[in-house]
Every structure is written in C-alpha cells, then in structure tokens.
PDB file of C-alpha atoms in Angstrom:
ATOM      1  CA  MET A   1     -47.791  52.306  -2.851  1.00 42.00           C
ATOM      2  CA  ALA A   2     -47.623  55.962  -0.913  1.00 49.00           C
ATOM      3  CA  LYS A   3     -45.301  57.795  -0.397  1.00 62.00           C
ATOM      4  CA  TYR A   4     -43.524  57.146   3.384  1.00 62.00           C
ATOM      5  CA  GLU A   5     -40.704  58.755   5.005  1.00 68.00           C
ATOM      6  CA  PHE A   6     -37.155  56.590   4.713  1.00 71.00           C
ATOM      7  CA  LYS A   7     -35.558  57.975   6.888  1.00 81.00           C
ATOM      8  CA  MET A   8     -37.871  56.827  10.386  1.00 92.00           C
ATOM      9  CA  GLN A   9     -37.609  53.749  12.120  1.00 94.00           C
ATOM     10  CA  ARG A  10     -41.223  51.501  11.769  1.00 96.00           C
ATOM     11  CA  LEU A  11     -42.657  48.741  14.109  1.00 96.00           C
ATOM     12  CA  PHE A  12     -45.069  46.311  13.352  1.00 97.00           C
ATOM     13  CA  LEU A  13     -47.738  45.913  16.041  1.00 97.00           C
ATOM     14  CA  ARG A  14     -50.453  43.557  16.880  1.00 95.00           C
ATOM     15  CA  HIS A  15     -52.785  46.286  18.017  1.00 96.00           C
ATOM     16  CA  ILE A  16     -55.480  48.217  16.605  1.00 96.00           C
ATOM     17  CA  LEU A  17     -54.527  51.489  15.816  1.00 97.00           C
ATOM     18  CA  ALA A  18     -57.113  54.569  16.183  1.00 96.00           C
ATOM     19  CA  ASP A  19     -56.181  57.764  17.069  1.00 94.00           C
ATOM     20  CA  GLY A  20     -55.002  59.144  20.093  1.00 92.00           C
ATOM     21  CA  ALA A  21     -54.162  55.506  21.181  1.00 96.00           C
ATOM     22  CA  ARG A  22     -51.626  54.472  23.378  1.00 97.00           C
ATOM     23  CA  ILE A  23     -50.666  50.859  23.369  1.00 97.00           C
ATOM     24  CA  GLU A  24     -47.285  49.578  25.278  1.00 95.00           C
ATOM     25  CA  ALA A  25     -44.629  47.444  23.583  1.00 95.00           C
ATOM     26  CA  ASP A  26     -43.723  44.572  24.896  1.00 94.00           C
ATOM     27  CA  ARG A  27     -40.645  43.794  26.347  1.00 93.00           C
ATOM     28  CA  SER A  28     -38.932  42.642  22.878  1.00 93.00           C
ATOM     29  CA  GLN A  29     -39.696  46.325  21.529  1.00 95.00           C
ATOM     30  CA  SER A  30     -39.282  48.065  24.049  1.00 95.00           C
ATOM     31  CA  ASN A  31     -35.418  47.180  24.353  1.00 95.00           C
ATOM     32  CA  TYR A  32     -35.125  47.416  20.626  1.00 94.00           C
ATOM     33  CA  LEU A  33     -36.744  50.994  20.735  1.00 96.00           C
ATOM     34  CA  LEU A  34     -34.486  51.829  23.416  1.00 96.00           C
ATOM     35  CA  ASN A  35     -31.195  50.117  23.480  1.00 95.00           C
ATOM     36  CA  VAL A  36     -31.069  48.817  20.115  1.00 95.00           C
ATOM     37  CA  LEU A  37     -31.938  52.050  18.622  1.00 94.00           C
ATOM     38  CA  ARG A  38     -30.844  53.775  21.495  1.00 95.00           C
ATOM     39  CA  MET A  39     -34.545  56.087  20.915  1.00 95.00           C
ATOM     40  CA  LYS A  40     -35.579  57.285  23.769  1.00 94.00           C
ATOM     41  CA  ASP A  41     -38.656  59.643  25.617  1.00 95.00           C
ATOM     42  CA  GLY A  42     -40.571  61.901  23.529  1.00 96.00           C
ATOM     43  CA  ASP A  43     -38.541  60.349  20.352  1.00 96.00           C
ATOM     44  CA  TYR A  44     -41.118  59.329  17.311  1.00 97.00           C
ATOM     45  CA  VAL A  45     -41.206  56.119  15.355  1.00 97.00           C
ATOM     46  CA  LEU A  46     -43.884  54.839  12.383  1.00 97.00           C
ATOM     47  CA  VAL A  47     -46.090  52.051  13.358  1.00 97.00           C
ATOM     48  CA  PHE A  48     -48.396  49.677  11.270  1.00 97.00           C
ATOM     49  CA  ASN A  49     -50.439  46.568  11.674  1.00 97.00           C
ATOM     50  CA  GLY A  50     -51.202  45.576   8.404  1.00 96.00           C
ATOM     51  CA  SER A  51     -54.808  46.311   8.250  1.00 96.00           C
ATOM     52  CA  ASP A  52     -55.089  50.154   9.735  1.00 97.00           C
ATOM     53  CA  GLY A  53     -52.260  52.550   7.751  1.00 97.00           C
ATOM     54  CA  GLU A  54     -49.556  53.838   9.537  1.00 97.00           C
ATOM     55  CA  TRP A  55     -49.635  56.203  11.954  1.00 97.00           C
ATOM     56  CA  LEU A  56     -46.559  58.213  14.098  1.00 97.00           C
ATOM     57  CA  ALA A  57     -46.293  57.780  17.148  1.00 97.00           C
ATOM     58  CA  LYS A  58     -44.406  59.214  19.948  1.00 97.00           C
ATOM     59  CA  ILE A  59     -42.429  57.026  22.711  1.00 97.00           C
ATOM     60  CA  SER A  60     -43.130  57.529  25.908  1.00 96.00           C
ATOM     61  CA  SER A  61     -40.360  56.050  28.541  1.00 93.00           C
ATOM     62  CA  ASN A  62     -39.006  56.349  32.040  1.00 83.00           C
ATOM     63  CA  GLY A  63     -35.760  54.389  31.491  1.00 86.00           C
ATOM     64  CA  ARG A  64     -34.052  51.947  29.302  1.00 87.00           C
ATOM     65  CA  ARG A  65     -36.738  48.385  30.037  1.00 89.00           C
ATOM     66  CA  ASP A  66     -40.426  49.584  29.056  1.00 93.00           C
ATOM     67  CA  CYS A  67     -41.905  52.566  26.934  1.00 95.00           C
ATOM     68  CA  ALA A  68     -45.383  52.864  25.578  1.00 97.00           C
ATOM     69  CA  LEU A  69     -46.615  54.401  21.821  1.00 97.00           C
ATOM     70  CA  GLN A  70     -48.598  57.250  21.828  1.00 97.00           C
ATOM     71  CA  LEU A  71     -50.815  57.598  18.347  1.00 98.00           C
ATOM     72  CA  MET A  72     -50.108  60.402  16.770  1.00 97.00           C
ATOM     73  CA  GLU A  73     -51.736  60.970  13.336  1.00 96.00           C
ATOM     74  CA  ARG A  74     -52.309  58.384  10.452  1.00 96.00           C
ATOM     75  CA  VAL A  75     -49.642  59.395   8.015  1.00 96.00           C
ATOM     76  CA  ARG A  76     -50.619  56.732   4.925  1.00 96.00           C
ATOM     77  CA  GLU A  77     -54.065  55.125   4.200  1.00 96.00           C
ATOM     78  CA  GLN A  78     -53.970  51.216   4.575  1.00 96.00           C
ATOM     79  CA  THR A  79     -53.288  49.334   1.312  1.00 93.00           C
ATOM     80  CA  ALA A  80     -54.577  46.499  -0.781  1.00 93.00           C
ATOM     81  CA  ARG A  81     -52.846  43.527  -0.078  1.00 91.00           C
ATOM     82  CA  ASN A  82     -51.233  42.126  -3.557  1.00 92.00           C
ATOM     83  CA  ASP A  83     -52.572  39.279  -5.145  1.00 93.00           C
ATOM     84  CA  LEU A  84     -49.291  37.228  -6.598  1.00 96.00           C
ATOM     85  CA  MET A  85     -49.086  33.922  -4.518  1.00 97.00           C
ATOM     86  CA  TYR A  86     -45.511  32.755  -3.953  1.00 97.00           C
ATOM     87  CA  MET A  87     -45.263  28.707  -3.893  1.00 97.00           C
ATOM     88  CA  PHE A  88     -42.023  27.475  -3.147  1.00 95.00           C
ATOM     89  CA  ALA A  89     -40.182  24.503  -1.843  1.00 93.00           C
ATOM     90  CA  PRO A  90     -38.954  25.697   1.514  1.00 91.00           C
ATOM     91  CA  LEU A  91     -35.180  25.832   1.598  1.00 89.00           C
ATOM     92  CA  LYS A  92     -32.629  25.426   4.409  1.00 84.00           C
ATOM     93  CA  HIS A  93     -32.145  28.377   7.313  1.00 80.00           C
ATOM     94  CA  ALA A  94     -30.395  31.653   5.901  1.00 87.00           C
ATOM     95  CA  ARG A  95     -31.265  31.028   1.979  1.00 89.00           C
ATOM     96  CA  LEU A  96     -35.097  30.293   3.098  1.00 92.00           C
ATOM     97  CA  ASP A  97     -35.074  33.677   5.239  1.00 94.00           C
ATOM     98  CA  TYR A  98     -33.218  35.898   2.129  1.00 94.00           C
ATOM     99  CA  MET A  99     -36.263  34.096   0.016  1.00 94.00           C
ATOM    100  CA  VAL A 100     -39.145  35.189   2.297  1.00 96.00           C
ATOM    101  CA  GLN A 101     -37.294  38.826   2.853  1.00 96.00           C
ATOM    102  CA  LYS A 102     -36.786  38.819  -1.116  1.00 95.00           C
ATOM    103  CA  ALA A 103     -40.378  38.093  -1.915  1.00 96.00           C
ATOM    104  CA  VAL A 104     -41.720  40.271   0.524  1.00 97.00           C
ATOM    105  CA  GLU A 105     -39.853  43.267  -1.464  1.00 95.00           C
ATOM    106  CA  MET A 106     -40.980  42.083  -4.550  1.00 95.00           C
ATOM    107  CA  GLY A 107     -44.499  42.709  -4.006  1.00 95.00           C
ATOM    108  CA  VAL A 108     -45.894  38.914  -2.907  1.00 97.00           C
ATOM    109  CA  GLY A 109     -49.456  38.969  -0.981  1.00 97.00           C
ATOM    110  CA  SER A 110     -48.638  35.641   0.084  1.00 97.00           C
ATOM    111  CA  LEU A 111     -46.739  33.020   0.194  1.00 98.00           C
ATOM    112  CA  LYS A 112     -47.283  29.653   0.348  1.00 97.00           C
ATOM    113  CA  PRO A 113     -44.593  26.285   0.817  1.00 96.00           C
ATOM    114  CA  VAL A 114     -44.864  23.184  -0.942  1.00 96.00           C
ATOM    115  CA  MET A 115     -43.162  20.423  -0.352  1.00 95.00           C
ATOM    116  CA  THR A 116     -41.810  18.553  -3.494  1.00 94.00           C
ATOM    117  CA  GLN A 117     -40.012  15.061  -4.480  1.00 93.00           C
ATOM    118  CA  HIS A 118     -36.813  16.543  -4.295  1.00 89.00           C
ATOM    119  CA  THR A 119     -37.710  19.585  -1.744  1.00 89.00           C
ATOM    120  CA  GLN A 120     -34.421  18.786   0.833  1.00 82.00           C
ATOM    121  CA  ALA A 121     -36.014  20.713   4.143  1.00 80.00           C
ATOM    122  CA  SER A 122     -38.570  18.141   5.492  1.00 78.00           C
ATOM    123  CA  ARG A 123     -39.578  21.019   8.323  1.00 87.00           C
ATOM    124  CA  VAL A 124     -41.087  24.649   7.715  1.00 91.00           C
ATOM    125  CA  ASN A 125     -40.946  26.818  11.071  1.00 93.00           C
ATOM    126  CA  LEU A 126     -43.874  29.097   9.739  1.00 95.00           C
ATOM    127  CA  GLU A 127     -42.789  31.247  12.728  1.00 96.00           C
ATOM    128  CA  ARG A 128     -39.536  32.214  11.621  1.00 95.00           C
ATOM    129  CA  MET A 129     -40.475  32.948   8.169  1.00 96.00           C
ATOM    130  CA  GLU A 130     -43.444  35.272   9.635  1.00 97.00           C
ATOM    131  CA  ALA A 131     -40.813  36.905  10.989  1.00 96.00           C
ATOM    132  CA  ASN A 132     -39.019  37.831   8.403  1.00 96.00           C
ATOM    133  CA  VAL A 133     -42.177  38.700   6.913  1.00 97.00           C
ATOM    134  CA  ILE A 134     -42.371  41.337   9.205  1.00 97.00           C
ATOM    135  CA  GLU A 135     -38.963  42.405   9.413  1.00 96.00           C
ATOM    136  CA  ALA A 136     -38.865  42.842   5.589  1.00 97.00           C
ATOM    137  CA  ALA A 137     -42.301  44.425   5.704  1.00 96.00           C
ATOM    138  CA  GLU A 138     -40.442  46.972   8.156  1.00 96.00           C
ATOM    139  CA  GLN A 139     -37.646  47.650   6.611  1.00 94.00           C
ATOM    140  CA  CYS A 140     -38.910  48.324   3.128  1.00 93.00           C
ATOM    141  CA  GLY A 141     -42.146  50.860   3.429  1.00 93.00           C
ATOM    142  CA  VAL A 142     -44.410  47.658   3.071  1.00 94.00           C
ATOM    143  CA  LEU A 143     -48.181  48.655   5.055  1.00 95.00           C
ATOM    144  CA  SER A 144     -50.416  45.367   3.785  1.00 95.00           C
ATOM    145  CA  VAL A 145     -48.118  42.636   5.664  1.00 96.00           C
ATOM    146  CA  PRO A 146     -48.093  39.158   2.906  1.00 97.00           C
ATOM    147  CA  GLU A 147     -49.682  35.960   4.752  1.00 97.00           C
ATOM    148  CA  VAL A 148     -47.326  32.437   5.175  1.00 97.00           C
ATOM    149  CA  LEU A 149     -50.079  29.666   4.613  1.00 97.00           C
ATOM    150  CA  ALA A 150     -48.988  26.470   5.899  1.00 96.00           C
ATOM    151  CA  PRO A 151     -47.402  23.854   4.035  1.00 95.00           C
ATOM    152  CA  GLN A 152     -48.344  21.059   1.685  1.00 96.00           C
ATOM    153  CA  PRO A 153     -47.239  18.632  -0.529  1.00 96.00           C
ATOM    154  CA  LEU A 154     -47.278  20.318  -4.232  1.00 96.00           C
ATOM    155  CA  SER A 155     -49.941  17.172  -5.715  1.00 96.00           C
ATOM    156  CA  ASP A 156     -52.662  18.010  -2.682  1.00 97.00           C
ATOM    157  CA  VAL A 157     -51.884  21.959  -3.651  1.00 98.00           C
ATOM    158  CA  LEU A 158     -52.861  21.149  -7.379  1.00 97.00           C
ATOM    159  CA  SER A 159     -55.585  18.200  -7.307  1.00 97.00           C
ATOM    160  CA  VAL A 160     -57.570  20.852  -5.695  1.00 97.00           C
ATOM    161  CA  TRP A 161     -56.552  24.021  -7.390  1.00 97.00           C
ATOM    162  CA  SER A 162     -59.673  24.670  -9.519  1.00 94.00           C
ATOM    163  CA  ASP A 163     -61.836  24.917  -6.186  1.00 96.00           C
ATOM    164  CA  ALA A 164     -59.689  26.183  -4.296  1.00 96.00           C
ATOM    165  CA  GLN A 165     -58.218  29.216  -6.686  1.00 95.00           C
ATOM    166  CA  PRO A 166     -60.962  30.027  -9.384  1.00 95.00           C
ATOM    167  CA  GLY A 167     -59.408  31.644 -11.798  1.00 93.00           C
ATOM    168  CA  ARG A 168     -56.060  32.026 -10.708  1.00 95.00           C
ATOM    169  CA  LYS A 169     -53.154  30.837 -13.413  1.00 95.00           C
ATOM    170  CA  LEU A 170     -49.818  29.021 -12.082  1.00 96.00           C
ATOM    171  CA  LEU A 171     -46.867  30.385 -13.848  1.00 95.00           C
ATOM    172  CA  PHE A 172     -44.528  26.891 -13.717  1.00 94.00           C
ATOM    173  CA  CYS A 173     -41.090  28.305 -13.430  1.00 91.00           C
ATOM    174  CA  ASP A 174     -39.565  25.506 -15.481  1.00 86.00           C
ATOM    175  CA  GLU A 175     -35.934  24.692 -16.230  1.00 75.00           C
ATOM    176  CA  ALA A 176     -36.601  22.533 -18.737  1.00 68.00           C
ATOM    177  CA  GLU A 177     -38.365  24.903 -21.049  1.00 67.00           C
ATOM    178  CA  GLY A 178     -37.645  24.736 -24.411  1.00 61.00           C
ATOM    179  CA  SER A 179     -37.060  28.465 -24.757  1.00 69.00           C
ATOM    180  CA  GLN A 180     -35.006  31.118 -22.458  1.00 74.00           C
ATOM    181  CA  ASN A 181     -36.959  33.903 -22.638  1.00 82.00           C
ATOM    182  CA  PRO A 182     -40.092  34.587 -20.499  1.00 87.00           C
ATOM    183  CA  LEU A 183     -40.988  37.632 -21.860  1.00 87.00           C
ATOM    184  CA  LEU A 184     -42.874  36.620 -25.109  1.00 82.00           C
ATOM    185  CA  THR A 185     -45.281  34.060 -22.572  1.00 84.00           C
ATOM    186  CA  LEU A 186     -46.043  36.970 -20.255  1.00 88.00           C
ATOM    187  CA  ALA A 187     -46.775  39.787 -22.489  1.00 84.00           C
ATOM    188  CA  GLN A 188     -49.208  37.413 -24.088  1.00 84.00           C
ATOM    189  CA  MET A 189     -50.740  36.747 -20.824  1.00 83.00           C
ATOM    190  CA  LYS A 190     -51.164  40.493 -20.419  1.00 81.00           C
ATOM    191  CA  GLU A 191     -52.635  41.094 -23.767  1.00 78.00           C
ATOM    192  CA  ALA A 192     -55.257  38.858 -22.632  1.00 73.00           C
ATOM    193  CA  GLY A 193     -55.721  40.617 -19.300  1.00 75.00           C
ATOM    194  CA  PRO A 194     -54.030  38.602 -16.425  1.00 76.00           C
ATOM    195  CA  PRO A 195     -56.098  37.153 -14.152  1.00 87.00           C
ATOM    196  CA  PRO A 196     -55.286  36.457 -10.500  1.00 93.00           C
ATOM    197  CA  LEU A 197     -51.390  34.822 -10.672  1.00 95.00           C
ATOM    198  CA  ALA A 198     -49.356  32.118  -8.420  1.00 97.00           C
ATOM    199  CA  VAL A 199     -45.519  31.493  -9.300  1.00 97.00           C
ATOM    200  CA  LEU A 200     -44.060  28.029  -8.804  1.00 97.00           C
ATOM    201  CA  ILE A 201     -40.011  27.882  -7.724  1.00 94.00           C
ATOM    202  CA  GLY A 202     -39.141  24.363  -7.376  1.00 91.00           C
ATOM    203  CA  PRO A 203     -36.445  22.777  -5.337  1.00 89.00           C
ATOM    204  CA  GLU A 204     -32.292  22.955  -5.317  1.00 84.00           C
ATOM    205  CA  GLY A 205     -32.640  19.899  -7.515  1.00 83.00           C
ATOM    206  CA  GLY A 206     -35.698  20.821  -9.618  1.00 87.00           C
ATOM    207  CA  PHE A 207     -38.938  18.946 -10.432  1.00 91.00           C
ATOM    208  CA  SER A 208     -38.752  15.678 -10.990  1.00 93.00           C
ATOM    209  CA  GLU A 209     -39.626  14.131 -14.357  1.00 93.00           C
ATOM    210  CA  GLU A 210     -43.237  12.978 -13.052  1.00 95.00           C
ATOM    211  CA  GLU A 211     -43.871  16.252 -11.414  1.00 95.00           C
ATOM    212  CA  ARG A 212     -43.369  17.957 -14.462  1.00 93.00           C
ATOM    213  CA  ASP A 213     -45.627  16.114 -16.863  1.00 94.00           C
ATOM    214  CA  LEU A 214     -47.905  16.414 -14.186  1.00 96.00           C
ATOM    215  CA  LEU A 215     -47.776  20.113 -13.819  1.00 96.00           C
ATOM    216  CA  ARG A 216     -47.441  20.208 -18.120  1.00 94.00           C
ATOM    217  CA  SER A 217     -50.512  18.272 -17.835  1.00 96.00           C
ATOM    218  CA  LEU A 218     -52.744  21.096 -16.337  1.00 97.00           C
ATOM    219  CA  ASP A 219     -54.820  23.658 -17.788  1.00 95.00           C
ATOM    220  CA  PHE A 220     -54.463  26.489 -14.872  1.00 96.00           C
ATOM    221  CA  VAL A 221     -50.488  25.682 -15.313  1.00 96.00           C
ATOM    222  CA  THR A 222     -48.526  28.263 -17.615  1.00 93.00           C
ATOM    223  CA  PRO A 223     -44.314  27.298 -18.238  1.00 92.00           C
ATOM    224  CA  ILE A 224     -42.357  29.834 -18.287  1.00 91.00           C
ATOM    225  CA  PRO A 225     -37.902  29.546 -18.918  1.00 88.00           C
ATOM    226  CA  LEU A 226     -35.779  32.326 -16.558  1.00 87.00           C
ATOM    227  CA  GLY A 227     -32.679  32.410 -19.089  1.00 83.00           C
ATOM    228  CA  PRO A 228     -30.320  30.284 -20.733  1.00 83.00           C
ATOM    229  CA  ARG A 229     -28.265  29.793 -16.955  1.00 84.00           C
ATOM    230  CA  ILE A 230     -29.525  27.179 -14.382  1.00 83.00           C
ATOM    231  CA  LEU A 231     -30.325  29.522 -10.617  1.00 87.00           C
ATOM    232  CA  ARG A 232     -30.168  28.750  -7.423  1.00 89.00           C
ATOM    233  CA  ALA A 233     -34.078  28.662  -6.068  1.00 89.00           C
ATOM    234  CA  ASP A 234     -33.132  31.682  -4.183  1.00 90.00           C
ATOM    235  CA  THR A 235     -31.724  33.376  -6.779  1.00 92.00           C
ATOM    236  CA  ALA A 236     -35.075  31.940  -9.244  1.00 91.00           C
ATOM    237  CA  ALA A 237     -37.345  34.203  -6.908  1.00 92.00           C
ATOM    238  CA  VAL A 238     -35.998  36.853  -7.074  1.00 93.00           C
ATOM    239  CA  ALA A 239     -35.189  36.664 -11.113  1.00 92.00           C
ATOM    240  CA  ALA A 240     -39.323  35.141 -11.475  1.00 93.00           C
ATOM    241  CA  LEU A 241     -40.479  37.548  -9.424  1.00 95.00           C
ATOM    242  CA  THR A 242     -39.057  40.604 -11.121  1.00 94.00           C
ATOM    243  CA  VAL A 243     -39.921  39.651 -14.241  1.00 92.00           C
ATOM    244  CA  ILE A 244     -43.326  38.906 -13.947  1.00 92.00           C
ATOM    245  CA  GLN A 245     -44.034  42.134 -11.566  1.00 93.00           C
ATOM    246  CA  ALA A 246     -42.226  43.930 -14.938  1.00 91.00           C
ATOM    247  CA  THR A 247     -44.305  42.605 -17.112  1.00 91.00           C
ATOM    248  CA  VAL A 248     -48.154  41.068 -16.076  1.00 89.00           C
ATOM    249  CA  GLY A 249     -47.676  42.537 -12.108  1.00 87.00           C
ATOM    250  CA  ASP A 250     -47.793  46.640 -10.191  1.00 86.00           C
ATOM    251  CA  TRP A 251     -45.266  47.332 -12.025  1.00 81.00           C
ATOM    252  CA  ARG A 252     -47.315  48.677 -14.623  1.00 65.00           C
TER     253      ARG A 252
END
C-alpha cells in the first residue's frame, strides 16, 4: 500500500472525486468534522471514495452546521481491491462489529456472512456492517473499501461454488483438524502458486458434523487448523487472516 499521512483525518465520501471538485458535506459529515473533530474553515482533511484515490480537501464553512470540501490535489492513486474473501457465521452486536473491523484491517476484499446450523445470530444488519467497514477503512488508510455481500446459507454457497467462484479455493478453519499448525498446509499451497482464496470461520458453537463432512468432501476446500486452543470466532478471524496473509497473502 502506498504511504499515507497518518496524522490527518480521513473521510469516506459517496461522490465522484476529481480535480477542482467542490462537494457539499451532508449533515452528519458536517457535524462530525465541525463539532466532533472541532475542525474549522480552512482546515484540511483527506477524502476517498474507494475508486478515485485519496484527495486533499479544504474545508469551507461559515458556521458549525454545514460545510463544503474543496478538492485540492490527489495525494494517493487508487489501489485495487484485495481478492481475499472472508466468509463467516454472523455473531451478535459488538463482537460482529469488532470482527468486521479487524477483517478490514487485515486486508480482506469482501465479507460474506453465511448461515450455519449453529449460527446464533439469525439476522444480519448489512448497513451496520458497511458502516463498520467504512470506519475501519477511514482509520487505517484503506483506499479500496471491501465489499459487503448478502448473507446466504452455507449449503447454498457451497452448492454453486464452482460456477460462482471459478478457480477459488476455500480455506476451512476446522477446530477438529488433526494437526495443530496451519503453516505446513499453507506453505505447500504457496509452493504450488496460491490461487484466489476465501477463508471460512464457523459460529461460536462450531460447525456441525454434517457441515464438516460436506466441506471435507469438496475438492475446492482445504481444511486448516488454528492451533491447539479453541478460539472465539472473532479471535479466530484475526488468527486465520494473520497466518494466511503472512504465507499466501499480500504480506509476502
């Protein structure tokens, strides 16, 4: 990732960004800039939209309620969205927020909720997920905002995988995997030239035996362990994405 200015505030905008553009901030953005961050007329902020790179913008305001952003120059070129797909059984409330934010920080390109037999959260608030994705992108210098995909039953996702995700391999994080170290399996995958990847984390209650048997029967699925300890689902996400990025991901 290109270098960016750590000390400057960043703001995600749903507008086309181009040289000389003047963008009226909406009410919530104006309140955030002027009243939460205490910024004022003439201050600068970095803005991005996930497709036009990152821009230096000057705040124009006569009060504390409304402001506009004058784009001055592009300071970072747009980067491509990472190809790593993160699939997970939804959690409840704060733990889901945490998991989504950490997945963005760890470099996933898309997030896909999947409903399993032991999933405890029956509904997924996609707007809340998207808000957490944007917040993490703003805070961590991410330019390519990960895509939030609609939830589906795990069985439905797997049944159309070969057509919907041609060539993509699925790393199935299995707490019942016989070994304890995922690095050997990932190292073998690296030697062969890693294909596009997805990683699957199960629910708090783990996968059912039926689901585990189905996953292990599919030729596009590779089971990996995450060590000798049972991890909470949100912790498992960070652990899995760390070893994957360090071996077959974009940390190499």
